[in-house]
Amino acid sequence: MAAAEKDDLSNIFAALADPTRRDIVMRLCDRDATVTELAEPYDVSVQAISKHLKVLENAGIVTRGKEAQTRPVHLDTKVFDMMTLWIERYRRAAEARFQRLDALLAQMDDHVSPMPPPKLVRTNPNPDEDHNE
Amino acid sequence: MSSRETKIEVDDKLPAVRMIREFDAPPSKVFRAYTDPELFAQWVGPHYLTTRIDIWDCRTGGEYRYVSSHADEEYGFRGTFHEVRPAELIVQTFSFEGYPDGVTLERMVLEELPGGRTRLTGTALCDSFESRDGLVQSGMEVGVNEGYEKLDTLLGTLP
C-alpha cells in the first residue's frame, strides 16, 4: 500500500502555488536553462527569480548544475512522482469533505438514531411529464 | 499526521482505494449523516457545488440518485444500497451518470472507538485499474477542484 509523504508534498504544493514558479517549471520541461534565461521574460529582477528557484530547489523540484558561471537549472522528474501527487490531492479532498462532516456532527443531537425516519424520496418520477405544454 | 486526519491507501493488488478517518462522534451519529438524505446533502459536496437528492431509499436493496450542480453544469450520481446495517456497514454501488458503463463497489464500515469516537474505513473497489487511477486523479470532486485548477493544467503538461 502506498502512502503520501506529507511534508514533502506540502512543500511541492506550496512551491507550485505561485504562478511564476509554475511557469518556470513548465519551461524547464523543454530543456535546462540558466537563471538569466529564465528571468528574461518576466517583469521582475533576476534576484526575484533566484528566490523562486531557491523555493523550487528546497521542494526538490529542480536541481542546479555545477558549472560555476551558469549553474543551469534542471527539472528533477524523479521527485515528481505523478501518482503520489494525485493521491495527496485526493486525500486533501477527502479530508475537506470529512471536515464538513465533522462540522455537521458537532451540530447534531448526540442521541440520534442511525437511520432516519422511513421516508421514500422520489422526486421527478417521470421527468418527461415535468414540463407540461 | 494525527490519527484523526484522513489516510488513503491505494491497493497494489486490487483496483481499490481505501480511506480511513476517525470522528469525535459515536457510530450512530456518523451513520445517520450517511443515511439521512437531508444531512448527506449538506456535507458530501464542496461549497461551490449544490447537491440535490433526487431518489433516496436507504435500506438493503434500495436505490439512490443525487445531482451536484455548479452554474449550468450538472453531475448525476446513482446506485443501489446493496446492504445497510445500522451503525455498522453500508455496501453500495456508485456510478457517475457521465460514464454509465463504469460502476464502483463501495463499502463503508464503522467501528466504535473508546471515548464515544468512531473509525470509518471506506473502500472503493473500481472495475479496472484504469478507472481506479482515474478516480484518484479526479481529486474526488467532479469538475473544478478549487485551488487546484491551475495545478491540474500544469501537471497535465509535465512529462
Tab-separated table of C-alpha atoms in Angstrom:
chain	number	residue	atom	x	y	z
A	1	MET	CA	0.000	0.000	0.000
A	2	ALA	CA	1.316	3.417	-0.898
A	3	ALA	CA	1.001	6.377	1.430
A	4	ALA	CA	1.873	10.018	0.754
A	5	GLU	CA	4.877	11.694	2.372
A	6	LYS	CA	3.052	14.637	3.832
A	7	ASP	CA	5.831	17.168	4.419
A	8	ASP	CA	7.499	16.707	1.032
A	9	LEU	CA	4.217	17.069	-0.796
A	10	SER	CA	3.217	20.141	1.199
A	11	ASN	CA	6.469	21.730	0.063
A	12	ILE	CA	5.778	20.779	-3.541
A	13	PHE	CA	2.241	22.166	-3.442
A	14	ALA	CA	3.469	25.353	-1.777
A	15	ALA	CA	6.204	25.696	-4.377
A	16	LEU	CA	3.697	25.272	-7.219
A	17	ALA	CA	1.158	27.654	-5.714
A	18	ASP	CA	2.983	30.609	-7.266
A	19	PRO	CA	2.184	31.321	-10.956
A	20	THR	CA	5.724	32.443	-11.841
A	21	ARG	CA	7.203	29.278	-10.372
A	22	ARG	CA	4.623	27.191	-12.276
A	23	ASP	CA	5.633	28.926	-15.452
A	24	ILE	CA	9.327	28.336	-14.750
A	25	VAL	CA	8.647	24.618	-14.184
A	26	MET	CA	6.713	24.382	-17.453
A	27	ARG	CA	9.587	25.957	-19.360
A	28	LEU	CA	12.086	23.577	-17.754
A	29	CYS	CA	10.070	20.665	-19.181
A	30	ASP	CA	11.534	21.510	-22.576
A	31	ARG	CA	15.159	21.972	-21.557
A	32	ASP	CA	17.502	23.135	-18.830
A	33	ALA	CA	18.076	26.882	-18.553
A	34	THR	CA	20.267	29.391	-16.726
A	35	VAL	CA	18.893	31.913	-14.247
A	36	THR	CA	19.384	34.696	-16.763
A	37	GLU	CA	17.488	32.805	-19.441
A	38	LEU	CA	14.682	32.005	-17.009
A	39	ALA	CA	14.440	35.609	-15.785
A	40	GLU	CA	14.277	37.115	-19.247
A	41	PRO	CA	10.512	37.053	-19.986
A	42	TYR	CA	9.365	38.199	-16.551
A	43	ASP	CA	8.862	41.723	-15.338
A	44	VAL	CA	10.887	41.138	-12.145
A	45	SER	CA	14.570	41.223	-11.218
A	46	VAL	CA	16.950	38.310	-11.631
A	47	GLN	CA	17.214	38.286	-7.826
A	48	ALA	CA	13.474	37.690	-7.570
A	49	ILE	CA	13.774	34.753	-9.975
A	50	SER	CA	16.708	33.415	-7.919
A	51	LYS	CA	14.451	33.436	-4.870
A	52	HIS	CA	11.813	31.480	-6.781
A	53	LEU	CA	14.444	28.966	-7.834
A	54	LYS	CA	15.525	28.552	-4.221
A	55	VAL	CA	11.929	27.612	-3.284
A	56	LEU	CA	11.786	25.107	-6.151
A	57	GLU	CA	15.159	23.697	-5.135
A	58	ASN	CA	14.083	23.273	-1.500
A	59	ALA	CA	10.987	21.403	-2.647
A	60	GLY	CA	13.226	19.093	-4.663
A	61	ILE	CA	11.563	20.065	-7.918
A	62	VAL	CA	14.719	21.467	-9.567
A	63	THR	CA	18.442	20.935	-9.183
A	64	ARG	CA	21.262	23.315	-10.063
A	65	GLY	CA	24.215	22.285	-12.181
A	66	LYS	CA	27.813	22.700	-11.050
A	67	GLU	CA	29.137	24.849	-13.934
A	68	ALA	CA	30.332	27.869	-11.926
A	69	GLN	CA	29.255	30.644	-14.251
A	70	THR	CA	25.906	29.432	-15.456
A	71	ARG	CA	24.684	26.821	-12.908
A	72	PRO	CA	21.942	25.583	-15.215
A	73	VAL	CA	18.591	24.773	-13.670
A	74	HIS	CA	17.257	21.242	-14.251
A	75	LEU	CA	13.786	19.798	-13.606
A	76	ASP	CA	14.071	16.741	-11.351
A	77	THR	CA	11.333	14.450	-12.666
A	78	LYS	CA	12.259	11.567	-10.305
A	79	VAL	CA	10.911	13.599	-7.419
A	80	PHE	CA	7.811	14.409	-9.358
A	81	ASP	CA	6.073	11.092	-8.991
A	82	MET	CA	2.713	11.907	-10.504
A	83	MET	CA	0.697	9.251	-8.752
A	84	THR	CA	1.944	10.408	-5.359
A	85	LEU	CA	0.717	13.905	-6.142
A	86	TRP	CA	-2.688	12.607	-7.268
A	87	ILE	CA	-3.019	10.548	-4.079
A	88	GLU	CA	-2.183	13.529	-1.914
A	89	ARG	CA	-4.684	15.712	-3.754
A	90	TYR	CA	-7.332	13.006	-3.376
A	91	ARG	CA	-6.506	12.738	0.323
A	92	ARG	CA	-6.897	16.501	0.762
A	93	ALA	CA	-10.284	16.447	-0.981
A	94	ALA	CA	-11.409	13.562	1.240
A	95	GLU	CA	-10.169	15.379	4.339
A	96	ALA	CA	-12.017	18.554	3.310
A	97	ARG	CA	-15.190	16.514	2.887
A	98	PHE	CA	-14.758	14.858	6.281
A	99	GLN	CA	-14.168	18.227	7.920
A	100	ARG	CA	-17.542	19.298	6.575
A	101	LEU	CA	-18.923	16.133	8.168
A	102	ASP	CA	-17.130	16.984	11.449
A	103	ALA	CA	-18.893	20.363	11.484
A	104	LEU	CA	-22.279	18.753	10.870
A	105	LEU	CA	-21.691	16.090	13.543
A	106	ALA	CA	-20.889	18.813	16.068
A	107	GLN	CA	-24.317	20.355	15.441
A	108	MET	CA	-26.285	17.112	15.605
A	109	ASP	CA	-28.014	15.771	18.677
A	110	ASP	CA	-25.822	13.178	20.398
A	111	HIS	CA	-28.570	10.588	20.660
A	112	VAL	CA	-29.833	10.343	17.109
A	113	SER	CA	-30.921	7.071	15.611
A	114	PRO	CA	-28.533	5.699	12.942
A	115	MET	CA	-31.409	5.558	10.453
A	116	PRO	CA	-33.676	8.481	9.552
A	117	PRO	CA	-37.448	8.018	9.830
A	118	PRO	CA	-38.631	5.897	6.880
A	119	LYS	CA	-39.499	8.227	4.025
A	120	LEU	CA	-39.064	7.329	0.406
A	121	VAL	CA	-37.687	10.293	-1.521
A	122	ARG	CA	-38.510	10.173	-5.174
A	123	THR	CA	-38.744	13.481	-6.957
A	124	ASN	CA	-39.425	13.594	-10.693
A	125	PRO	CA	-40.842	10.058	-11.000
A	126	ASN	CA	-41.396	10.797	-14.670
A	127	PRO	CA	-39.099	13.596	-15.810
A	128	ASP	CA	-40.762	13.729	-19.249
A	129	GLU	CA	-44.030	14.861	-17.683
A	130	ASP	CA	-42.367	17.550	-15.626
A	131	HIS	CA	-42.881	20.287	-18.182
A	132	ASN	CA	-46.470	20.323	-19.363
A	133	GLU	CA	-47.163	22.142	-22.567
B	1	MET	CA	-0.189	13.020	10.883
B	2	SER	CA	-2.717	12.822	13.738
B	3	SER	CA	-4.983	9.785	13.945
B	4	ARG	CA	-7.935	11.958	13.006
B	5	GLU	CA	-6.687	13.061	9.592
B	6	THR	CA	-7.734	11.054	6.568
B	7	LYS	CA	-5.369	8.282	5.469
B	8	ILE	CA	-5.501	6.996	1.910
B	9	GLU	CA	-4.290	3.558	0.843
B	10	VAL	CA	-4.018	2.653	-2.811
B	11	ASP	CA	-4.078	-1.131	-3.156
B	12	ASP	CA	-1.428	-2.637	-5.418
B	13	LYS	CA	-3.238	-5.948	-5.996
B	14	LEU	CA	-6.827	-4.765	-6.436
B	15	PRO	CA	-8.222	-1.699	-8.216
B	16	ALA	CA	-9.253	-0.285	-4.847
B	17	VAL	CA	-8.756	2.883	-2.851
B	18	ARG	CA	-9.254	2.868	0.870
B	19	MET	CA	-9.743	5.785	3.196
B	20	ILE	CA	-9.562	5.715	6.969
B	21	ARG	CA	-10.764	8.518	9.158
B	22	GLU	CA	-11.699	8.881	12.819
B	23	PHE	CA	-14.521	11.032	14.135
B	24	ASP	CA	-15.244	12.543	17.545
B	25	ALA	CA	-18.775	11.175	17.462
B	26	PRO	CA	-20.379	7.779	18.138
B	27	PRO	CA	-21.083	5.385	15.231
B	28	SER	CA	-24.848	6.016	15.265
B	29	LYS	CA	-24.287	9.727	14.593
B	30	VAL	CA	-21.774	9.191	11.797
B	31	PHE	CA	-24.053	6.565	10.254
B	32	ARG	CA	-27.030	8.924	10.402
B	33	ALA	CA	-25.083	11.561	8.444
B	34	TYR	CA	-24.701	8.995	5.651
B	35	THR	CA	-28.245	7.616	5.658
B	36	ASP	CA	-30.281	10.765	6.144
B	37	PRO	CA	-30.652	12.486	2.746
B	38	GLU	CA	-31.115	15.931	4.258
B	39	LEU	CA	-27.895	15.572	6.241
B	40	PHE	CA	-25.946	13.820	3.487
B	41	ALA	CA	-26.618	16.623	1.007
B	42	GLN	CA	-25.084	19.124	3.427
B	43	TRP	CA	-21.607	17.653	3.607
B	44	VAL	CA	-20.973	15.412	0.593
B	45	GLY	CA	-20.062	18.165	-1.840
B	46	PRO	CA	-17.819	21.264	-1.598
B	47	HIS	CA	-19.347	24.703	-1.146
B	48	TYR	CA	-19.188	25.523	-4.847
B	49	LEU	CA	-21.443	22.565	-5.725
B	50	THR	CA	-25.120	22.346	-4.742
B	51	THR	CA	-26.339	18.826	-4.047
B	52	ARG	CA	-29.953	17.875	-4.701
B	53	ILE	CA	-31.283	14.467	-3.634
B	54	ASP	CA	-33.468	13.037	-6.387
B	55	ILE	CA	-34.139	9.462	-5.225
B	56	TRP	CA	-33.254	8.112	-1.784
B	57	ASP	CA	-34.313	4.774	-0.379
B	58	CYS	CA	-31.613	3.965	2.129
B	59	ARG	CA	-32.187	0.362	3.134
B	60	THR	CA	-30.952	-3.016	1.915
B	61	GLY	CA	-31.984	-3.233	-1.732
B	62	GLY	CA	-32.908	0.432	-2.089
B	63	GLU	CA	-31.668	2.880	-4.708
B	64	TYR	CA	-30.394	6.429	-4.682
B	65	ARG	CA	-29.651	9.253	-7.069
B	66	TYR	CA	-28.332	12.712	-6.404
B	67	VAL	CA	-27.251	15.582	-8.585
B	68	SER	CA	-24.441	18.016	-7.866
B	69	SER	CA	-24.602	21.245	-9.780
B	70	HIS	CA	-22.487	24.322	-10.396
B	71	ALA	CA	-23.751	27.148	-12.595
B	72	ASP	CA	-25.171	25.377	-15.670
B	73	GLU	CA	-23.341	22.110	-15.109
B	74	GLU	CA	-24.996	19.115	-13.503
B	75	TYR	CA	-23.371	15.877	-12.408
B	76	GLY	CA	-25.623	12.914	-11.584
B	77	PHE	CA	-24.595	10.046	-9.322
B	78	ARG	CA	-26.618	6.937	-8.641
B	79	GLY	CA	-26.527	3.403	-7.315
B	80	THR	CA	-28.120	0.862	-5.059
B	81	PHE	CA	-27.748	0.237	-1.371
B	82	HIS	CA	-26.707	-3.396	-1.502
B	83	GLU	CA	-26.552	-3.779	2.275
B	84	VAL	CA	-27.415	-1.344	5.045
B	85	ARG	CA	-26.646	-2.444	8.587
B	86	PRO	CA	-27.443	0.389	11.041
B	87	ALA	CA	-24.438	1.953	12.760
B	88	GLU	CA	-22.132	-0.672	11.230
B	89	LEU	CA	-21.965	-1.049	7.473
B	90	ILE	CA	-23.120	0.268	4.144
B	91	VAL	CA	-22.305	-1.534	0.917
B	92	GLN	CA	-23.442	0.285	-2.190
B	93	THR	CA	-22.804	0.627	-5.876
B	94	PHE	CA	-21.778	4.023	-7.148
B	95	SER	CA	-21.874	5.295	-10.696
B	96	PHE	CA	-21.347	8.647	-12.340
B	97	GLU	CA	-24.013	9.274	-14.984
B	98	GLY	CA	-21.428	10.903	-17.235
B	99	TYR	CA	-19.898	7.461	-17.566
B	100	PRO	CA	-22.748	4.953	-17.068
B	101	ASP	CA	-20.745	1.836	-18.025
B	102	GLY	CA	-18.489	2.245	-15.013
B	103	VAL	CA	-19.523	1.190	-11.527
B	104	THR	CA	-17.685	1.205	-8.231
B	105	LEU	CA	-18.484	-1.030	-5.277
B	106	GLU	CA	-18.198	0.959	-2.069
B	107	ARG	CA	-18.044	-0.479	1.400
B	108	MET	CA	-18.197	1.748	4.466
B	109	VAL	CA	-17.511	0.174	7.843
B	110	LEU	CA	-17.843	1.929	11.200
B	111	GLU	CA	-16.007	0.763	14.307
B	112	GLU	CA	-16.705	2.094	17.755
B	113	LEU	CA	-13.650	3.565	19.470
B	114	PRO	CA	-13.266	4.416	23.154
B	115	GLY	CA	-14.488	7.804	24.326
B	116	GLY	CA	-17.555	7.955	22.087
B	117	ARG	CA	-15.480	8.014	18.883
B	118	THR	CA	-15.672	6.193	15.593
B	119	ARG	CA	-13.265	4.878	12.981
B	120	LEU	CA	-14.606	4.883	9.440
B	121	THR	CA	-12.991	2.673	6.806
B	122	GLY	CA	-14.274	3.291	3.307
B	123	THR	CA	-13.150	1.075	0.442
B	124	ALA	CA	-13.963	1.841	-3.172
B	125	LEU	CA	-13.435	-1.150	-5.466
B	126	CYS	CA	-13.370	0.020	-9.070
B	127	ASP	CA	-13.944	-2.129	-12.133
B	128	SER	CA	-10.435	-1.664	-13.528
B	129	PHE	CA	-7.061	-0.282	-12.513
B	130	GLU	CA	-7.578	2.365	-15.160
B	131	SER	CA	-10.833	3.566	-13.595
B	132	ARG	CA	-9.327	3.371	-10.111
B	133	ASP	CA	-6.412	5.551	-11.160
B	134	GLY	CA	-8.868	7.858	-12.913
B	135	LEU	CA	-10.867	8.146	-9.699
B	136	VAL	CA	-7.762	9.101	-7.703
B	137	GLN	CA	-6.652	11.536	-10.396
B	138	SER	CA	-10.056	13.212	-10.463
B	139	GLY	CA	-9.326	14.532	-6.972
B	140	MET	CA	-12.734	13.278	-5.888
B	141	GLU	CA	-14.703	16.362	-6.828
B	142	VAL	CA	-16.096	16.341	-10.328
B	143	GLY	CA	-15.364	19.477	-12.281
B	144	VAL	CA	-13.274	22.302	-10.922
B	145	ASN	CA	-11.298	21.435	-7.837
B	146	GLU	CA	-10.924	24.857	-6.294
B	147	GLY	CA	-7.374	25.914	-5.775
B	148	TYR	CA	-6.013	23.050	-7.807
B	149	GLU	CA	-7.350	24.074	-11.210
B	150	LYS	CA	-4.067	25.650	-12.201
B	151	LEU	CA	-2.107	22.779	-10.701
B	152	ASP	CA	-4.093	20.435	-12.956
B	153	THR	CA	-3.139	22.443	-16.008
B	154	LEU	CA	0.486	22.360	-15.001
B	155	LEU	CA	0.575	18.669	-14.159
B	156	GLY	CA	-1.170	17.808	-17.397
B	157	THR	CA	1.742	19.180	-19.373
B	158	LEU	CA	4.573	17.626	-17.393
B	159	PRO	CA	6.484	14.620	-18.787
